[in-house]
Amino acid sequence: MMYQSEQFTLRRLDGDIAELCFDLQGESVNKFDQASVASLTAALDALEAEQGIRGLLLTSGKSVFIVGADITEFLQLFGASKEEIKAFSGVNNANFNRIAALPYPTAVAINGFAMGGGMEISLACDFRIMSTAAKIGLPETKLGILPGWGGTTRLPRLIGVDEAVTWIATGADQRADAALKAGAVDAVAEPGALRDVALATLQNAIDGKLDYLERRARKNGPLPLNDIEAMMSFFTIKAMVGQQAGKNYPAPIKVVDVIEAARSMSLEDALAVEADAFAELASTPVATALVGVFLSDQLLGKKAKGWEKQADKPVEHAAVLGAGIMGGGIAYQSAYKGTPIKMKDINQAGLDLGLSEANKLLSKRVARGRMSPEEMGNVLNSIDPTLTYAGFDAVDIVVEAVVENEKVKGIVLAETEDHITEDTILASNTSTISITRLAQNLKRPENFCGMHFFNPVHAMPLVEVIRGEKTSDRAVARTVAYANKMGKKAVVVKDCPGFLVNRVLFPYFGGFNLLIRDGADFTAIDKVMERWGWPMGPAYLMDVVGIDTGVHAAKVMAEGFPDRMAPDFKSATEMMFELERFGQKNGKGFYEYVPDKKGKPKKTLNADVYAMFGDSAGPRQEFAREEIEMRMMLPMAIELARCLEEGIVDSPAEADLAMLYGVGFPPFRGGIFRWMDTIGLAAIAEASEKYAPLGKAYELTERMQAMLANGETYYAYK
């Protein structure tokens, strides 16, 4: 053994080949933390001191190759100077450069995921052999940064500018066949043959049958583009990337800038340009936010797995009550992810609608080549439509998804309880109705909880698992386990009107109605909030949700929190409801909708709608962008703070992700708590004082005032 640590081992193989194996002890995956980087440096010291080595094989001792850098260590970069950031990333850059400059050929056997730094160390090698089961990629732009260990320099010199920009700017994973076609890897092998193929490739290079020096020259030199080619290529690429990324995500366009600036440089100079850009991006609020989202998502997944481990049994058979759009979506998602499901309705027309919804979603997957017709048939066969409770005594969980009416739900739940075992978990897909109240007429309230999906079920990641006063841990654990199995992000919250997401969303709609009352143009509000980062403005969102649904939920909120959610005027939203303008569902709401060529509803504005507001809208006046933003966001932020203080949600991280995954809060802002931390509670307090006359929804809580006085932030929340 030439070198051994808790991260790397270096040993000599037959034929004077050295094998450098990354096997991070105590971890399920390999990642570059500072200890691993230091160990790699030491291993390379030992390698360079060894006499007679003719080639290097880089391998992994895990089922994955290397997942990249240890993102938790990025936290120390926030607030650091650019020089400190460059020093942080520079150590491993030096390691990769040493591998690239070894006086003999190098090959890497990529046996699993090679992401970020895992791909970059592979790019530093002369030959890349990839398993058919592996994937490679540079996902750094998803974190608001760019590859900082040579990715923007070596990849375009290997596969060309256009392909490299697409890979890096999108951050997408690449399968072995796509990587081979692009020229990012040199060969693809079945997992069992990977090592032999890699060793054979390395031996061919040692024997002079493969020219590794020519490959190095290509990676170390300028890009093969003349000035005219470069001008045309980068002009087109910048336009494409800028349009796709948008102004709120600077990393993708910075990738293009770096590749362009370094196109005629040597490797050393190009890496310096990359290092400057990495340090610049790592200093931005967007990087802080997106890295925060990544780490919060890991926390959320860890907590969900913890609940799943507590489950007394796996969910092998499920049932859904109500076969409408929601019920059909739940049935589809369950069956698609491998859990057979009974779908019950009171009439055949309902079952037909639910099956049609599932069939439509599956057909799209087949049309896009993501599923075979046979696989589609198997999924559909996993959905068992029924008009009776036959077989309900064999299911592990039942999700009620009937009409959002407390009386109807109560009757259906009580009836269902008589047809399931004492062990079965019963859950309601209610969006607003108290789980504690719904449990009052149940014989086994400890087996009952909320399981709130968001529409459309297949597309929205979030599921709120709501604990009522009598809900047991067993019920929560099995429900979270089912959500995990369905591929959803489960957040466990306590029962209250609107639970977490809707409780926080409706003060936002309240701010919208107040702005219209005071004379704001709803289209201007939409434009401002969309530029702020929301996928759609509040008027458009209400149309998509359904104005009738929104008015019903607003009444629940007003009853639950009359001091701040019961308006003292008739809102524009209520006027739309009274005029039976329900939004997209009936073609008219704040906007009007006509099908486009693909049959999707196209938003149009009918100027007559302004007159329909009546006394709900004051004389038209313009509002500054900043005022619209703060009047919309402040009540939302304060309500989320109340939820945290009341223990409705356990942590700022879970609260922020619930809003990201549930209603599309802009990821580049990191969540509501992250946004408040970024602009500072002093700014929040100043806005609160300014808009206090608008009502209690705009007043800081006592806890927020104390945090301000103590200089606290939410991501140091105790």
XYZ file of N, CA and C in Angstrom, residues 170-314:
435
model
N -27.735 24.096 -17.765
C -28.948 23.422 -17.278
C -28.690 22.608 -16.028
N -27.438 22.193 -15.834
C -27.103 21.361 -14.682
C -27.681 19.968 -14.751
N -28.073 19.536 -15.940
C -28.767 18.253 -16.086
C -27.800 17.068 -16.005
N -28.309 15.944 -15.470
C -27.550 14.692 -15.487
C -27.487 14.157 -16.916
N -26.410 13.442 -17.219
C -26.264 12.839 -18.547
C -26.045 11.337 -18.400
N -26.801 10.568 -19.169
C -26.631 9.115 -19.158
C -25.393 8.732 -19.961
N -25.013 7.481 -19.819
C -23.783 7.016 -20.462
C -23.839 7.135 -21.974
N -24.987 6.790 -22.567
C -25.072 6.841 -24.035
C -24.933 8.272 -24.546
N -25.564 9.225 -23.845
C -25.465 10.631 -24.254
C -24.045 11.155 -24.054
N -23.404 10.738 -22.960
C -22.032 11.181 -22.686
C -21.062 10.657 -23.737
N -21.260 9.418 -24.154
C -20.398 8.824 -25.185
C -20.599 9.519 -26.528
N -21.851 9.787 -26.861
C -22.160 10.453 -28.127
C -21.550 11.848 -28.181
N -21.579 12.539 -27.050
C -21.037 13.897 -27.006
C -19.517 13.923 -27.001
N -18.906 12.806 -26.617
C -17.451 12.753 -26.528
C -16.916 13.073 -25.148
N -17.818 13.118 -24.149
C -17.385 13.400 -22.780
C -16.704 12.193 -22.144
N -17.052 10.996 -22.610
C -16.376 9.783 -22.156
C -15.877 9.025 -23.379
N -14.932 8.128 -23.135
C -14.275 7.434 -24.248
C -14.834 6.050 -24.521
N -15.455 5.464 -23.503
C -16.032 4.138 -23.676
C -17.090 3.929 -22.608
N -18.024 3.038 -22.924
C -19.093 2.673 -21.993
C -19.052 1.166 -21.817
N -19.194 0.730 -20.568
C -19.120 -0.710 -20.287
C -20.200 -1.102 -19.299
N -20.607 -2.355 -19.377
C -21.519 -2.883 -18.366
C -20.827 -2.844 -17.008
N -21.585 -2.691 -15.917
C -20.966 -2.546 -14.597
C -19.931 -3.622 -14.279
N -20.229 -4.877 -14.629
C -19.305 -5.967 -14.305
C -18.018 -5.938 -15.098
N -18.034 -5.247 -16.236
C -16.843 -5.202 -17.091
C -16.100 -3.877 -16.994
N -16.607 -2.954 -16.193
C -16.062 -1.592 -16.176
C -14.576 -1.565 -15.834
N -14.204 -2.236 -14.782
C -12.805 -2.193 -14.340
C -11.867 -2.759 -15.405
N -12.253 -3.877 -15.993
C -11.406 -4.506 -17.010
C -11.246 -3.595 -18.226
N -12.327 -2.951 -18.642
C -12.262 -2.053 -19.805
C -11.373 -0.851 -19.485
N -11.516 -0.316 -18.270
C -10.700 0.836 -17.881
C -9.216 0.464 -17.853
N -8.905 -0.692 -17.295
C -7.508 -1.137 -17.242
C -6.961 -1.410 -18.643
N -7.780 -1.984 -19.495
C -7.342 -2.260 -20.864
C -7.077 -0.960 -21.623
N -7.950 0.015 -21.424
C -7.756 1.319 -22.068
C -6.458 1.956 -21.590
N -6.229 1.899 -20.289
C -5.010 2.474 -19.721
C -3.768 1.757 -20.253
N -3.855 0.439 -20.365
C -2.714 -0.329 -20.874
C -2.413 0.021 -22.330
N -3.459 0.248 -23.116
C -3.265 0.652 -24.514
C -2.540 1.994 -24.601
N -2.882 2.890 -23.671
C -2.197 4.188 -23.658
C -0.741 4.022 -23.232
N -0.501 3.161 -22.252
C 0.874 2.890 -21.799
C 1.703 2.296 -22.934
N 1.055 1.432 -23.709
C 1.749 0.757 -24.814
C 1.882 1.636 -26.055
N 1.332 2.853 -26.013
C 1.446 3.763 -27.149
C 0.376 3.592 -28.200
N -0.598 2.743 -27.942
C -1.679 2.532 -28.915
C -2.719 3.653 -28.866
N -2.760 4.371 -27.780
C -3.644 5.530 -27.635
C -2.790 6.721 -27.235
N -2.967 7.838 -27.931
C -2.125 9.017 -27.714
C -2.737 9.912 -26.632
N -2.259 9.763 -25.410
C -2.818 10.563 -24.323
C -2.270 11.987 -24.319
N -1.084 12.187 -24.872
C -0.494 13.525 -24.884
C -1.264 14.465 -25.813
N -1.755 13.914 -26.925
C -2.561 14.737 -27.843
C -3.839 15.188 -27.155
N -4.418 14.314 -26.352
C -5.632 14.657 -25.611
C -5.346 15.788 -24.616
N -4.233 15.696 -23.957
C -3.874 16.746 -22.997
C -3.668 18.088 -23.694
N -3.015 18.047 -24.828
C -2.769 19.293 -25.557
C -4.087 19.972 -25.921
N -5.074 19.150 -26.298
C -6.383 19.698 -26.667
C -7.058 20.361 -25.464
N -6.967 19.723 -24.290
C -7.602 20.286 -23.086
C -6.832 21.481 -22.532
N -5.521 21.533 -22.803
C -4.695 22.607 -22.245
C -4.635 23.847 -23.125
N -5.076 23.721 -24.374
C -4.950 24.833 -25.306
C -6.227 25.643 -25.443
N -6.216 26.614 -26.352
C -7.408 27.439 -26.581
C -8.490 26.647 -27.312
N -9.697 27.197 -27.306
C -10.788 26.563 -28.041
C -10.545 26.708 -29.539
N -10.882 25.701 -30.334
C -10.628 25.756 -31.783
C -11.686 26.575 -32.523
N -11.787 27.874 -32.179
C -12.742 28.771 -32.837
C -12.011 30.026 -33.278
N -12.220 30.453 -34.536
C -11.667 31.745 -34.935
C -12.595 32.859 -34.435
N -12.215 34.100 -34.627
C -12.959 35.221 -34.050
C -14.398 35.290 -34.563
N -14.577 35.065 -35.855
C -15.927 35.147 -36.422
C -16.792 34.013 -35.896
N -16.251 32.799 -35.865
C -16.991 31.653 -35.326
C -17.364 31.887 -33.861
N -16.417 32.412 -33.110
C -16.657 32.659 -31.688
C -17.744 33.709 -31.500
N -17.666 34.792 -32.266
C -18.660 35.858 -32.143
C -20.064 35.335 -32.422
N -20.216 34.586 -33.496
C -21.535 34.051 -33.859
C -22.024 33.038 -32.831
N -21.113 32.167 -32.406
C -21.492 31.113 -31.479
C -21.926 31.684 -30.138
N -21.123 32.574 -29.571
C -21.429 33.089 -28.231
C -22.623 34.040 -28.246
N -22.809 34.765 -29.327
C -23.993 35.634 -29.429
C -25.270 34.806 -29.354
N -25.296 33.719 -30.104
C -26.474 32.850 -30.119
C -26.679 32.165 -28.770
N -25.588 31.666 -28.210
C -25.675 30.940 -26.942
C -26.152 31.863 -25.823
N -25.607 33.087 -25.775
C -26.009 34.023 -24.720
C -27.499 34.330 -24.787
N -28.009 34.519 -25.980
C -29.432 34.812 -26.131
C -30.280 33.642 -25.640
N -29.867 32.433 -26.004
C -30.621 31.243 -25.610
C -30.582 31.035 -24.096
N -29.390 31.090 -23.523
C -29.240 30.858 -22.085
C -29.927 31.957 -21.285
N -29.760 33.210 -21.728
C -30.391 34.320 -21.024
C -31.896 34.205 -20.993
N -32.472 33.761 -22.096
C -33.927 33.603 -22.163
C -34.400 32.482 -21.248
N -33.663 31.384 -21.226
C -34.072 30.240 -20.414
C -33.838 30.470 -18.926
N -32.723 31.103 -18.577
C -32.388 31.280 -17.165
C -33.140 32.439 -16.538
N -33.346 33.513 -17.295
C -33.996 34.687 -16.738
C -33.021 35.543 -15.948
N -33.472 36.751 -15.618
C -32.581 37.724 -14.987
C -32.281 37.406 -13.527
N -33.057 36.532 -12.905
C -32.882 36.268 -11.481
C -31.866 35.174 -11.179
N -31.360 34.526 -12.213
C -30.404 33.431 -12.035
C -29.136 33.751 -12.822
N -28.156 34.400 -12.174
C -26.978 34.874 -12.909
C -25.985 33.788 -13.306
N -26.009 32.629 -12.656
C -24.964 31.635 -12.894
C -24.915 31.122 -14.335
N -26.046 30.736 -14.951
C -25.943 30.190 -16.312
C -25.306 31.146 -17.309
N -25.683 32.423 -17.249
C -25.095 33.359 -18.215
C -23.639 33.634 -17.881
N -23.278 33.549 -16.594
C -21.879 33.713 -16.200
C -21.026 32.573 -16.761
N -21.600 31.385 -16.855
C -20.899 30.254 -17.463
C -20.480 30.597 -18.890
N -21.410 31.178 -19.643
C -21.111 31.551 -21.029
C -20.025 32.615 -21.060
N -20.140 33.601 -20.172
C -19.137 34.670 -20.123
C -17.737 34.107 -19.850
N -17.655 33.158 -18.924
C -16.365 32.581 -18.551
C -15.758 31.807 -19.725
N -16.570 30.982 -20.367
C -16.066 30.193 -21.499
C -15.616 31.114 -22.627
N -16.386 32.173 -22.869
C -16.027 33.118 -23.925
C -14.732 33.856 -23.574
N -14.639 34.343 -22.338
C -13.451 35.106 -21.940
C -12.186 34.256 -22.003
N -12.339 32.958 -21.724
C -11.166 32.075 -21.653
C -10.930 31.291 -22.939
N -11.648 31.598 -23.992
C -11.619 30.744 -25.191
C -10.244 30.671 -25.848
N -9.479 31.750 -25.768
C -8.168 31.742 -26.434
C -7.022 31.645 -25.442
N -7.341 31.317 -24.188
C -6.325 31.272 -23.136
C -5.757 29.876 -22.958
N -4.622 29.835 -22.273
C -4.072 28.557 -21.839
C -4.910 28.031 -20.687
N -4.692 26.776 -20.329
C -5.446 26.167 -19.234
C -5.275 26.957 -17.939
N -4.055 27.337 -17.640
C -3.778 28.037 -16.381
C -4.541 29.354 -16.300
N -4.503 30.129 -17.379
C -5.200 31.416 -17.388
C -6.713 31.223 -17.376
N -7.191 30.209 -18.096
C -8.633 29.933 -18.135
C -9.151 29.539 -16.756
N -8.355 28.751 -16.038
C -8.763 28.354 -14.685
C -8.823 29.557 -13.754
N -7.966 30.539 -13.973
C -7.997 31.757 -13.154
C -9.277 32.550 -13.405
N -9.712 32.602 -14.663
C -10.979 33.272 -14.993
C -12.141 32.547 -14.320
N -12.108 31.216 -14.382
C -13.150 30.412 -13.740
C -13.178 30.665 -12.237
N -12.006 30.712 -11.608
C -11.926 30.917 -10.159
C -12.497 32.273 -9.760
N -12.212 33.312 -10.552
C -12.764 34.645 -10.272
C -14.290 34.624 -10.346
N -14.817 33.966 -11.373
C -16.275 33.911 -11.551
C -16.932 33.092 -10.446
N -16.293 31.998 -10.039
C -16.827 31.184 -8.947
C -16.923 32.018 -7.672
N -15.860 32.759 -7.371
C -15.850 33.583 -6.159
C -16.903 34.678 -6.228
N -17.072 35.250 -7.411
C -18.083 36.302 -7.588
C -19.491 35.760 -7.336
N -19.799 34.611 -7.938
C -21.135 34.037 -7.772
C -21.375 33.549 -6.347
N -20.348 32.976 -5.728
C -20.503 32.463 -4.365
C -20.794 33.574 -3.367
N -20.541 34.828 -3.776
C -20.773 35.969 -2.896
C -22.169 36.557 -3.050
N -22.991 35.988 -3.931
C -24.304 36.579 -4.211
C -25.390 36.015 -3.299
N -26.447 36.798 -3.041
C -27.595 36.288 -2.285
C -28.268 35.097 -2.962
N -28.194 35.046 -4.285
C -28.821 33.930 -5.004
C -28.135 32.615 -4.641
N -26.806 32.615 -4.584
C -26.087 31.402 -4.197
C -26.428 31.014 -2.765
N -26.465 32.002 -1.871
C -26.841 31.724 -0.481
C -28.217 31.074 -0.432
N -29.146 31.627 -1.205
C -30.518 31.115 -1.204
C -30.597 29.702 -1.763
N -29.964 29.470 -2.909
C -30.082 28.168 -3.566
C -29.326 27.072 -2.825
N -28.178 27.405 -2.254
C -27.488 26.424 -1.412
C -28.335 26.132 -0.181
N -28.972 27.175 0.364
C -29.873 26.982 1.496
C -31.034 26.065 1.157
N -31.598 26.241 -0.029
C -32.690 25.367 -0.472
C -32.209 23.923 -0.561
N -31.020 23.732 -1.124
C -30.454 22.381 -1.255
C -30.303 21.723 0.117
N -29.721 22.454 1.062
C -29.499 21.891 2.392
C -30.821 21.675 3.137
N -31.770 22.590 2.951
C -33.085 22.424 3.576
C -33.805 21.212 3.009
N -33.635 20.987 1.707
C -34.253 19.822 1.086
C -33.668 18.534 1.652
N -32.367 18.534 1.927
C -31.755 17.367 2.556
C -32.329 17.146 3.953
N -32.534 18.234 4.690
C -33.132 18.136 6.021
C -34.541 17.572 5.936
N -35.301 18.083 4.965
C -36.676 17.622 4.795
C -36.706 16.133 4.473
N -35.830 15.705 3.570
C -35.765 14.288 3.217
C -35.342 13.421 4.387
N -34.413 13.926 5.181
C -33.951 13.179 6.348
C -35.069 12.998 7.362
N -35.843 14.058 7.583
C -36.947 13.964 8.532
C -38.028 13.013 8.019
N -38.297 13.085 6.706
C -39.299 12.193 6.125
C -38.860 10.736 6.226
N -37.568 10.486 5.997
C -37.052 9.118 6.141
C -37.137 8.658 7.594
N -36.920 9.606 8.506
C -37.042 9.268 9.921
C -38.445 8.831 10.287
N -39.437 9.543 9.753
C -40.830 9.124 9.974
C -41.095 7.760 9.348
N -40.566 7.555 8.134
C -40.795 6.287 7.438
C -40.244 5.114 8.237
N -39.092 5.319 8.878
C -38.505 4.245 9.689
C -39.389 3.896 10.889
N -40.193 4.876 11.331
C -41.088 4.626 12.457
C -42.376 3.906 12.043
N -42.638 3.836 10.743
C -43.887 3.229 10.270
C -43.954 1.759 10.677
N -45.123 1.348 11.157
C -45.277 -0.025 11.639
C -45.365 -1.032 10.508
N -45.690 -0.550 9.302
C -45.757 -1.442 8.135
C -45.683 -0.602 6.872
N -45.206 -1.164 5.773
C -45.172 -0.426 4.511
C -46.569 -0.337 3.896
